[in-house]
Coordinates of C-alpha atoms in Angstrom, one line a residue:
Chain A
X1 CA -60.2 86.7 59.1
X2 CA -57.1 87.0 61.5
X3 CA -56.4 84.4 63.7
X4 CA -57.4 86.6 66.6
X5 CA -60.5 87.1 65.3
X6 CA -61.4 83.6 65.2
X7 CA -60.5 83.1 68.7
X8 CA -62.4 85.5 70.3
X9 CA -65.7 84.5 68.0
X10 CA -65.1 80.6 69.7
X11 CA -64.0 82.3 72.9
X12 CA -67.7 83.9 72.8
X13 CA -69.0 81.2 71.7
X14 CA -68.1 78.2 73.8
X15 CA -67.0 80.5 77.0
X16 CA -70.1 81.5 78.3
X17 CA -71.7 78.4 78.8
X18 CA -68.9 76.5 80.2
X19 CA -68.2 79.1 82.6
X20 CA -71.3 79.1 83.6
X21 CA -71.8 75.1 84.1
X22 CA -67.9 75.4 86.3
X23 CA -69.5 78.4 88.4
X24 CA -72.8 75.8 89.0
X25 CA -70.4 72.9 90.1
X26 CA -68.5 74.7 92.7
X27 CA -71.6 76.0 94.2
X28 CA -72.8 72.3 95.2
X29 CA -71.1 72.4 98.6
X30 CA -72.0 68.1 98.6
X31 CA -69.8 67.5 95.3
X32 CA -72.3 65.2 94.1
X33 CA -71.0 64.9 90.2
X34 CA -67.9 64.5 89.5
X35 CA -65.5 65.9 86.9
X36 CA -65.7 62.8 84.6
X37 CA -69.6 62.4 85.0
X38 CA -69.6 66.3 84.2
X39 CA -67.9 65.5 80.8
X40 CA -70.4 62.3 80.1
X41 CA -73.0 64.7 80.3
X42 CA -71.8 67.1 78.1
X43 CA -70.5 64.1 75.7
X44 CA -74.2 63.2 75.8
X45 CA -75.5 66.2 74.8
X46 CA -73.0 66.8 71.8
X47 CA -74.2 63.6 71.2
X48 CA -78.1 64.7 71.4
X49 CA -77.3 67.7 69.2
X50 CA -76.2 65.8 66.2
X51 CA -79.1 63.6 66.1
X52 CA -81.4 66.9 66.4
X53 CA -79.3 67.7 63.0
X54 CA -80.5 64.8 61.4
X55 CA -83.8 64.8 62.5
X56 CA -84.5 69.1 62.2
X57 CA -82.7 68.5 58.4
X58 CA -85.2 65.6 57.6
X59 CA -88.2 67.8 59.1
X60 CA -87.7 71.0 57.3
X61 CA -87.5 69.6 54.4
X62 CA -90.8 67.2 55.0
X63 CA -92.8 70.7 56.9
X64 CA -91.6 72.5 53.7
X65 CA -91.7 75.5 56.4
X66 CA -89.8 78.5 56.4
X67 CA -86.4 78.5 58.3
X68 CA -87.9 80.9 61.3
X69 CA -91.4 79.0 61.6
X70 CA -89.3 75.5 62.0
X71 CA -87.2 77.5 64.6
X72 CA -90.5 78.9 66.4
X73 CA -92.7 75.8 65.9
X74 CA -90.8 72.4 65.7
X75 CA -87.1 72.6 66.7
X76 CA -87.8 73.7 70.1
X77 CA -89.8 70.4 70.5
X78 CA -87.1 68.4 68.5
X79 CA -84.0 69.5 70.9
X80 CA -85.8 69.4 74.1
X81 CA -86.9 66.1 73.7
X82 CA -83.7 64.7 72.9
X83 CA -81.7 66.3 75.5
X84 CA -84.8 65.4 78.0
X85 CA -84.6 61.6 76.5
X86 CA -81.0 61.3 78.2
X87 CA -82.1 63.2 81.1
X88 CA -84.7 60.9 82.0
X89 CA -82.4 57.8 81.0
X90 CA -79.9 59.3 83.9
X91 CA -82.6 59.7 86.4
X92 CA -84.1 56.2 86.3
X93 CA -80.5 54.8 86.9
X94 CA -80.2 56.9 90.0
X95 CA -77.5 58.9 88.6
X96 CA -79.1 61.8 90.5
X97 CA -80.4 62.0 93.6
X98 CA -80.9 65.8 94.4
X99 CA -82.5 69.3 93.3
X100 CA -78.6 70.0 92.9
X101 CA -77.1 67.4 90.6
X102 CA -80.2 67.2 88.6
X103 CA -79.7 70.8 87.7
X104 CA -75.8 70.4 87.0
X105 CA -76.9 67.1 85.3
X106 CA -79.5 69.6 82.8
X107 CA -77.4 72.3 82.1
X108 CA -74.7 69.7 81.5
X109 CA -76.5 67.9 78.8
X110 CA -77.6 71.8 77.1
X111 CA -74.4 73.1 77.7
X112 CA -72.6 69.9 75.6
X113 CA -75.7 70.3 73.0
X114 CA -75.6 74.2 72.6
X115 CA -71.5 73.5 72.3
X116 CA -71.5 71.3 69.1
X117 CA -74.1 73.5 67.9
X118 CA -72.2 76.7 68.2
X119 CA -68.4 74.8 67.1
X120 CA -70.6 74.0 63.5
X121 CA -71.7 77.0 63.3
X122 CA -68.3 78.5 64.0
X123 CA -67.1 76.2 61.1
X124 CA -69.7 77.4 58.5
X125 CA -70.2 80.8 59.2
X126 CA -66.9 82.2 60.0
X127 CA -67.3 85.5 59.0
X128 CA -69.9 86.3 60.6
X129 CA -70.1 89.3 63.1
X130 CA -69.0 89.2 66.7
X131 CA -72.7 90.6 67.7
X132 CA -73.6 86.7 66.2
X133 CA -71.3 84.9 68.7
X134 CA -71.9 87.2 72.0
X135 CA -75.4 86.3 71.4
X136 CA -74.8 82.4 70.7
X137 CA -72.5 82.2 73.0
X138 CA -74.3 84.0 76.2
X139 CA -77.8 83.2 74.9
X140 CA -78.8 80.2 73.0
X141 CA -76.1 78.4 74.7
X142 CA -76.9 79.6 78.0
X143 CA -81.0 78.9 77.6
X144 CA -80.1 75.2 76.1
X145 CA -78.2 74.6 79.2
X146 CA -81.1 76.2 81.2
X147 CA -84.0 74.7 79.9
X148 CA -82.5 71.0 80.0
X149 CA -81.8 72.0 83.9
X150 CA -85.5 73.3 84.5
X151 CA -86.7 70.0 82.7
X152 CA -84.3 68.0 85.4
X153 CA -85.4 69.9 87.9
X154 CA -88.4 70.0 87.9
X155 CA -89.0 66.0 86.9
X156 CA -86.9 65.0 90.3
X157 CA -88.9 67.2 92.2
X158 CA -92.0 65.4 91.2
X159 CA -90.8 62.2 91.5
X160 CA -88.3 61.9 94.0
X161 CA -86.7 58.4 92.5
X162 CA -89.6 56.8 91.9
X163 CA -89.8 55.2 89.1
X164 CA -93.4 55.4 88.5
X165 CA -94.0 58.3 88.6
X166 CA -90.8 59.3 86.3
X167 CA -93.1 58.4 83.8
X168 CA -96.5 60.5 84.9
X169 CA -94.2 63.5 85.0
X170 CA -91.8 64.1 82.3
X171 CA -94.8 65.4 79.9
X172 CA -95.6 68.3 81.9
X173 CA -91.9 69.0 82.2
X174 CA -91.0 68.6 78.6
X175 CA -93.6 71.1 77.3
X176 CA -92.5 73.7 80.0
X177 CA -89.1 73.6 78.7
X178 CA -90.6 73.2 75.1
X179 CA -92.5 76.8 75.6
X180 CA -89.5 78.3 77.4
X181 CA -87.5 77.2 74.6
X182 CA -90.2 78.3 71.8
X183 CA -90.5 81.8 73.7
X184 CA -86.6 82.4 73.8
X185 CA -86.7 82.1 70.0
X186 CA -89.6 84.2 69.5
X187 CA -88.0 86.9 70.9
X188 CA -84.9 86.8 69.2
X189 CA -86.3 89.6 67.1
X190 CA -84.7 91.5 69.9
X191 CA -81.9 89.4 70.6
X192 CA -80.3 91.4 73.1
X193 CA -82.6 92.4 75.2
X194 CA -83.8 88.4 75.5
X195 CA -80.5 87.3 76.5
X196 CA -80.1 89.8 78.7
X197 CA -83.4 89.1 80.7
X198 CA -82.2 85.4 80.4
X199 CA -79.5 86.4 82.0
X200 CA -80.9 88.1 84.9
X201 CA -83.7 85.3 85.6
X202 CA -81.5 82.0 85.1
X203 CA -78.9 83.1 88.2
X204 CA -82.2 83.6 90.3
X205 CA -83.7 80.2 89.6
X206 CA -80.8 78.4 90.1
X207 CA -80.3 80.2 93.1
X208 CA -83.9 79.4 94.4
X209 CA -83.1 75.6 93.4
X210 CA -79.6 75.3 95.3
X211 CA -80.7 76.6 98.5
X212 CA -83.9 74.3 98.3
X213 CA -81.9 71.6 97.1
X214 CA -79.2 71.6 99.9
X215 CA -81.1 71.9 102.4
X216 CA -83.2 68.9 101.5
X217 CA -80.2 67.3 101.3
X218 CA -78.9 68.4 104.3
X219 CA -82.3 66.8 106.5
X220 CA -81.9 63.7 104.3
X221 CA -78.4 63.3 105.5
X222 CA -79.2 64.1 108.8
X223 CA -82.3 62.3 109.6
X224 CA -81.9 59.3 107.3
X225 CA -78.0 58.8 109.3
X226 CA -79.8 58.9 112.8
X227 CA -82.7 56.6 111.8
X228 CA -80.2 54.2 110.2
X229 CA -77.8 54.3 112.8
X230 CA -80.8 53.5 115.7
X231 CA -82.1 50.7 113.7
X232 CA -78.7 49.0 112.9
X233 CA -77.8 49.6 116.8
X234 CA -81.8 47.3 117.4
X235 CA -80.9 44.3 114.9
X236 CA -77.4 44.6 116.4
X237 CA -78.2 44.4 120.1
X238 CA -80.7 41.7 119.6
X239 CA -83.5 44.1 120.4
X240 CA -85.4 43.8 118.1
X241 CA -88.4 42.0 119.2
X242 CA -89.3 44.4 121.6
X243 CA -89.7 47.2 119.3
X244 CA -92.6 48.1 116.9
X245 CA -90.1 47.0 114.4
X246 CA -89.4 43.5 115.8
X247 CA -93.6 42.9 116.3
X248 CA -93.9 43.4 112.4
X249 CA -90.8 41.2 111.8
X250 CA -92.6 38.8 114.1
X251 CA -95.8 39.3 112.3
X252 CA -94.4 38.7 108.7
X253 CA -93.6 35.6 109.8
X254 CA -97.5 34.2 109.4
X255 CA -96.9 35.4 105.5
X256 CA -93.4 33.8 104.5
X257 CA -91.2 31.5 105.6
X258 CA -88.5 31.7 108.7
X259 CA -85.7 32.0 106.4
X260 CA -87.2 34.0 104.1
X261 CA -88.0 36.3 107.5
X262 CA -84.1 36.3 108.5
X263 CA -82.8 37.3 104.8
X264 CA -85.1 40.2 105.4
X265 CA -84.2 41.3 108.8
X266 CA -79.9 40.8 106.9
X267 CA -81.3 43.1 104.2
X268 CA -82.5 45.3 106.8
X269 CA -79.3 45.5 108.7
X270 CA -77.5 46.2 104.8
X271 CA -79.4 48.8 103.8
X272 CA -78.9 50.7 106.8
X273 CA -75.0 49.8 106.8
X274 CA -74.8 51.1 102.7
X275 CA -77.2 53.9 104.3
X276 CA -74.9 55.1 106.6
X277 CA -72.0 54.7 104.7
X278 CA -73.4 57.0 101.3
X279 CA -74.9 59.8 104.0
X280 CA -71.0 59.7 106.3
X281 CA -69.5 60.4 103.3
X282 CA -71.6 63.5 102.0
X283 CA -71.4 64.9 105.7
X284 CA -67.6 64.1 105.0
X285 CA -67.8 66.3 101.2
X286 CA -69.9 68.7 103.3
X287 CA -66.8 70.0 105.4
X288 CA -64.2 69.5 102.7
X289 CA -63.2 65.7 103.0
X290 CA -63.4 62.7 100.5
X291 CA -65.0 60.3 101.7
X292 CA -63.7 57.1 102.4
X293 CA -64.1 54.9 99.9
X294 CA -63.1 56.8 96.8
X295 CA -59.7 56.7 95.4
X296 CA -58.0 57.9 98.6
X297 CA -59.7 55.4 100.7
X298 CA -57.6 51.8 102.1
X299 CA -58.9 48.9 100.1
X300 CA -60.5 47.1 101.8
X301 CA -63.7 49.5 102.4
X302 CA -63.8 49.9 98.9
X303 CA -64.1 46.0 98.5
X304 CA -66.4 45.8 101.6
X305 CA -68.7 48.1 100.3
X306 CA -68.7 46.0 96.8
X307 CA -69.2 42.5 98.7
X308 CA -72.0 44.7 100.6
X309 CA -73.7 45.8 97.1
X310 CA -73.7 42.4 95.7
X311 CA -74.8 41.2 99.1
X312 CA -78.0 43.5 98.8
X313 CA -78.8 41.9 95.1
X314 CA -78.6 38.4 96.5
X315 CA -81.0 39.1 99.2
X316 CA -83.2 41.2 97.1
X317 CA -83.6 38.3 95.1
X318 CA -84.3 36.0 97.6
X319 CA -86.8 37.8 99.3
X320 CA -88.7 38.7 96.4
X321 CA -91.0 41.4 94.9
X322 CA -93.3 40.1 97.6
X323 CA -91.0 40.6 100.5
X324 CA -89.5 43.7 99.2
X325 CA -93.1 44.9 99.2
X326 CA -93.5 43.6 102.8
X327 CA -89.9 45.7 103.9
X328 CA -91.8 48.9 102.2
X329 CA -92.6 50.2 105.7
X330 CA -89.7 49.6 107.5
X331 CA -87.8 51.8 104.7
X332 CA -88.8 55.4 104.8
X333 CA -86.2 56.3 102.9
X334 CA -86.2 53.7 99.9
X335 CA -86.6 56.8 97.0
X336 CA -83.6 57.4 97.0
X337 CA -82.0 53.9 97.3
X338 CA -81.2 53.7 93.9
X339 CA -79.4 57.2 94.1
X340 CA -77.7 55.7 97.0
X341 CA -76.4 52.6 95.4
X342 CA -75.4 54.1 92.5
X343 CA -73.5 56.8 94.8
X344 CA -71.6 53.7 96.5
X345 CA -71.0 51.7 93.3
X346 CA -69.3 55.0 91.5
X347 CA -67.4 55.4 94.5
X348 CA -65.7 52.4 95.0
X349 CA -65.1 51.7 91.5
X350 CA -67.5 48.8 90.5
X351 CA -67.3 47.8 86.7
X352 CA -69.1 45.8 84.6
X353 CA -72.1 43.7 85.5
X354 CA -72.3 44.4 89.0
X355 CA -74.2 47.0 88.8
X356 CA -77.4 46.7 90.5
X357 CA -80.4 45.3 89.0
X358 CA -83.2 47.7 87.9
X359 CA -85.8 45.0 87.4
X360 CA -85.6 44.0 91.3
X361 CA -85.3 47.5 92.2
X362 CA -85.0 48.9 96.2
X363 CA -87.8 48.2 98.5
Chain B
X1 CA -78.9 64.9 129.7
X2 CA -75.4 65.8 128.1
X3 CA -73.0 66.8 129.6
X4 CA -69.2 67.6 128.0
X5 CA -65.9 68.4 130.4
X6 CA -62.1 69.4 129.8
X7 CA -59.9 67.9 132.3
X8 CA -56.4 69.5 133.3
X9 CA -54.6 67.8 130.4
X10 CA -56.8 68.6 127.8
X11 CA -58.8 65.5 127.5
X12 CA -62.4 66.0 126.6
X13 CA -65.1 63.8 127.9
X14 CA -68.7 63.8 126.4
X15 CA -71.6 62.1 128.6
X16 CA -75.2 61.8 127.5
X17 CA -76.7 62.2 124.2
X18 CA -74.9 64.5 121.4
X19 CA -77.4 65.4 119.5
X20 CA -78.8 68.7 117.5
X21 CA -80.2 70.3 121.4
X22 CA -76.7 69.8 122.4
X23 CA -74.4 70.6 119.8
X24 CA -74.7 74.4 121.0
X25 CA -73.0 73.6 124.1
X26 CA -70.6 71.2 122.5
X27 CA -69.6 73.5 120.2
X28 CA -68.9 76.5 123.0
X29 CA -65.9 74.3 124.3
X30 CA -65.2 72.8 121.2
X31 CA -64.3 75.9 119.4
X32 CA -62.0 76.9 122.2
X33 CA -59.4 73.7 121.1
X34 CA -56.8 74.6 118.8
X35 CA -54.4 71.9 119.3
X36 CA -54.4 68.1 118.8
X37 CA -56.8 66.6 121.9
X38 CA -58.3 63.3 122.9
X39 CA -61.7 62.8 123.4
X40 CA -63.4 60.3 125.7
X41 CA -66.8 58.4 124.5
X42 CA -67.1 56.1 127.1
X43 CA -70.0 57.8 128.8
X44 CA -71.8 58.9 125.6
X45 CA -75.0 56.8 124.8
X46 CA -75.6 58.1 121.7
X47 CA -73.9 61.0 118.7
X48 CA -76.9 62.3 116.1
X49 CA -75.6 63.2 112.7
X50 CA -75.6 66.9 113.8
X51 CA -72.8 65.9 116.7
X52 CA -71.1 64.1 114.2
X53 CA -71.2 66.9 111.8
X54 CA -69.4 69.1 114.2
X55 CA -67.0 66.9 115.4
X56 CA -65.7 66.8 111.6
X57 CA -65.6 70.8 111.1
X58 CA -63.4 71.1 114.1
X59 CA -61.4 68.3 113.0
X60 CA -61.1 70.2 109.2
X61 CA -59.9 73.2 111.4
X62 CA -57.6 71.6 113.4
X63 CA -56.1 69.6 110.2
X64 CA -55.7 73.3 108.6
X65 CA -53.2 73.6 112.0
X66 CA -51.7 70.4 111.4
X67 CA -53.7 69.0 114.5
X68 CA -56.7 66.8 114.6
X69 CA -58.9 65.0 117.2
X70 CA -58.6 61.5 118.5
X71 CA -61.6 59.3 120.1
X72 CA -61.3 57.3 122.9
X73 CA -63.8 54.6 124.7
X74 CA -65.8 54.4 121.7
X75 CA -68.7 51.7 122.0
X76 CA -68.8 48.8 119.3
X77 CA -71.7 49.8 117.7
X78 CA -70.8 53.8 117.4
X79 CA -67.3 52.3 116.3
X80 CA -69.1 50.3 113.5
X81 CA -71.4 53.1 113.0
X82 CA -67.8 55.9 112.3
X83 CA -66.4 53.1 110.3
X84 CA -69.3 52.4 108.2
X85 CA -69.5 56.0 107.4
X86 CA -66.0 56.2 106.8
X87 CA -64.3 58.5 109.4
X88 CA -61.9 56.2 110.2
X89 CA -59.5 57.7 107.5
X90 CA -60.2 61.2 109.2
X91 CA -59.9 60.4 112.8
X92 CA -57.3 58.6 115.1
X93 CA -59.5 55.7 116.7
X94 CA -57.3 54.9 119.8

């Protein structure tokens, strides 16, 4: 086959799906993933993909099934649940926050799965037809990337950060994707007529998510700065006791120690500084800006905001599960803390062990 | 109540609260700058995240016309508050 010919089958192939993933990107007005984390996911799922070689080689042969029953029956459950086993990794370390970056984060992980599988197939079937690699290429590829974002989707929406219930709602999620997944191939016997219903329906849902999506965003940013902004301007001002805020402090103080009572009211006062700091820079990426503490930014904010971080840790400790549990109240907005944290930490360029803990976890 | 005023050399002055009721009326004088222009906090109590919001798309289109706004009479705590959220680097802070 001529070397044109070649090209255009891994121009079908590979094109599709990538487009598709850049076109998803520059719709998320907040540029909450960035370029490198974009290619971890899709490392991740190149990754996921040859494990689901192994394991779909080692089952067939085990099953003793025919090729199509394994592709109707077990590899749809095989594939999903690898790809979701990352997802789920990602969203307990708050590398997602939002409707939005949950669904780049999915179709991320499919598109980098669907990818390798399409490059090996490339390599050992390289004269097949074109039809093969139109259909690969703006099909299969396409629904890998679109099931892993439903899956994503749908999990964040049920949880919202918490970690506890991350684990109540992945199930439900898996086997919707599983179905959507076992469906697709079942109707392969028609191959183009699926993807081209695929393709009509995907656009829509994603559409449906990304206006749901920023818009939450857009009230968490907004409230969550206002909130943080009046209860940094009470510990500030010193008027504190006067508030409804300042009588539970007060209260607390029959339960644990004075000290223990002032490292909470200093955790307070940091979460809402780290608060207001994450939310003024996605009001920033909102309108076009970077924010300042990303690799345009002076120094020393980046270093602040690292000092802060490990500030936060310290206090966490020292306070306890107990007083974390007692701050509960005074922290509407603690689901996404671990979003939030991990938003800074990326941004100012924190390696290593400072990351922050996951045992202690936000109050 | 908010109130916001353009003096004879251009200097804006915001009084009141800026917050998502009044960001209409900011945003009627607002839109009518198209050069560089100072603007005077001393008499603003507080700035929501809505008055904040559209104090940095007029700044994005003013920085398209190589212009940009500059605060004035800022309070320490809505100082702290800008800084924090990093719009130092996109404002002049006088």
């Amino acid at each position: 086959m001529s070397d044109y010919g070649v090209l255009v089958r891994t121009a079908m192939a590979l094109g599709p799906v990538l487009a598709f993933l850049a076109i998803l990107n520059w719709s998320d007005s907040y540029k909450l993933v960035s370029p490198r984390r974009i290619l971890t996911f899709l490392a991740a799922g190149g990754a996921m993909a040859s494990l689901s070689y192994m394991i779909n080689s080692s089952l067939l042969e085990l099953t003793g099934l025919g090729n199509l029953a394994y592709a109707m029956g077990v590899a749809p459950l095989v594939e999903e649940a690898l790809k979701a086993t990352f997802v789920i990794w990602c969203l307990k370390r708050g590398k997602v926050g939002f409707l939005v970056d949950a669904a780049i984060l999915g179709f991320a992980t499919g598109a980098g799965f669907s990818l390798l599988e399409n490059l090996y197939y490339l390599y050992q079937l390289p004269q097949a037809p074109l039809i093969v690699w139109i259909i690969r290429g703006l099909g299969t590829a396409v629904m890998h990337g679109g099931c892993t974002a439903i899956f994503a989707v749908l999990v964040l929406a049920r949880t919202r950060g918490s970690r506890g219930a991350l684990q109540r709602a992945w199930l439900p999620g898996l086997m919707v994707v599983v179905l959507l997944h076992a469906g697709f191939n079942r109707a392969m016997v028609q191959p183009v007529v699926t993807t081209l219903l695929m393709l009509l329906v995907l656009p829509g849902i994603f559409w449906f998510v990304y206006r749901r999506g920023e818009k939450n965003l857009r009230q968490w940013v907004g409230k969550g700065f206002d909130r943080d902004q009046e209860l940094l301007a009470l510990i500030k001002d010193g008027q504190v006791g006067e508030t409804p805020l300042g009588r539970y402090l007060v209260s607390l103080r029959e339960s644990f120690r004075a000290d223990m009572v002032a490292d909470m009211l200093c955790l307070l006062r940091l979460q809402a500084e780290l608060s207001i700091a994450a939310k003024g820079a996605l009001l920033l990426r909102q309108h076009g800006f970077q924010p300042g503490f990303g690799k345009g930014s002076t120094g020393e904010l980046a270093s602040e905001l690292v000092a802060k971080l490990a500030e936060v840790r310290w206090l966490e400790r020292s306070v306890g599960r107990a007083g974390l549990l007692a701050l509960r109240p005074l922290n509407p907005g603690r689901d996404r803390d671990r979003w939030q944290r991990e938003f800074l930490r990326a941004g100012s360029k924190i390696k290593g062990n400072e990351q922050a803990p996951h045992d202690a976890g936000p109050f | 109540m908010f109130e916001i005023i353009r003096d004879e050399k251009g200097t804006v002055f915001l009084s009141g609260r800026l917050d998502a009721a009044s960001c209409a009326e900011a945003r009627d004088l607002l839109d009518e700058i198209h050069e560089s222009c100072l603007i005077d906090f001393s008499s603003l109590d507080y700035i929501a995240s809505a008055g904040l919001g559209l104090l940095v798309s007029v700044q994005r289109r003013l920085m398209a016309k190589e212009a940009g706004l500059s605060f004035r009479g800022l309070s320490p705590h809505l100082n702290d508050v800008l800084t924090l959220a990093g719009f130092e680097g996109i404002f002049d802070f006088e």
